[in-house]
């Protein structure tokens, strides 16, 4: 684990090889059609309790319940439906509750993105380009667009959410560059209050309804990927760690265009996110729904999903608690083979090398990426070709490219 990959969790285990073997054996398994990694488990049923109008809306913040309470809650959720039809009804209610809680039940108008491309850099097998779009007139979303070189379309597309810590950390650049070299166009975009918006005076924690704005920006980042020439609209993935994982499974839950989802170190039934961008609006508990992040991740079913988890944070119970529930939902579709969990019990809260080595084969399989190009002689994916850039190189706006004069004032809420 690289220090730069660490997020906001206070404790980190010594980085050691955990979870499953993701070296030569994984490569052989993938090439034989098996793909990623899977852990098994079971849950018991129990009486269901549905949130009523007098219950909510309520915020579920941070460690809103104990792991034991979370297990009982998942048991109750499971007992509230008995078949796929029952789950689909519950799914629709939860999805609507998320949209209502985030004040996105009526989406803002999708105005023109007006993409701007700057400063293309060419590296070994991929390029990196600075990008700015308008998610809403005057709301600028900036990021880096990674493209494969010497490959022909159609390409897969990946939306990469950086999470708390920012877009510029080496490990986050590496995963984008590797996916690009495999044949994906990757948009690695800034959260509100990070990157160029931070330079312009935005504050992540002080922007009103920041969860609503960030979710909307994620939708528009997905629009960007769909709009690019050569991208196959049926081969779109999304990934991120910690806060970026929250964005990943939130968007995957409400937007079926995300075909493959890989959230890292965040899917927990007892922890609801410690930032207002994750739990600052009542998306988990409203007049007609009550849910947790494990069930929100289950809304992705039956689309392929890989959960990355570790032994040092709130995902330490994923193999015993969250994954069995999510896998049960997938079983209702006959799609257990499409959901997997790579657990690293002796690692910490990061999207470090071993977790990336678990994610790459999953993306290769389900996004139909080049499964041979990036493999090194040691039987693992070689990341050494990646050029790690500085913050100054990656910022979109600067002295020679001023921040747009028509930009809205910092900390402006989405209309």
CSV table of N, CA, C and O in Angstrom, one decimal, residues 12 36 214 249 276:
chain,number,residue,atom,x,y,z
A,12,UNK,N,-4.4,2.1,9.8
A,12,UNK,CA,-4.0,1.3,8.6
A,12,UNK,C,-3.2,0.2,9.1
A,12,UNK,O,-2.2,0.3,9.8
A,36,UNK,N,-12.8,-12.7,-11.8
A,36,UNK,CA,-12.3,-12.2,-10.5
A,36,UNK,C,-12.4,-13.2,-9.4
A,36,UNK,O,-12.1,-14.4,-9.5
A,214,UNK,N,-22.6,16.8,-6.1
A,214,UNK,CA,-21.6,15.8,-6.5
A,214,UNK,C,-22.3,14.6,-7.3
A,214,UNK,O,-21.7,14.1,-8.3
A,249,UNK,N,-21.2,3.5,-6.0
A,249,UNK,CA,-22.4,2.7,-5.8
A,249,UNK,C,-23.6,3.5,-5.7
A,249,UNK,O,-24.7,3.0,-6.0
A,276,UNK,N,-20.3,15.0,4.5
A,276,UNK,CA,-21.7,15.5,4.1
A,276,UNK,C,-21.9,15.1,2.6
A,276,UNK,O,-23.1,15.0,2.2
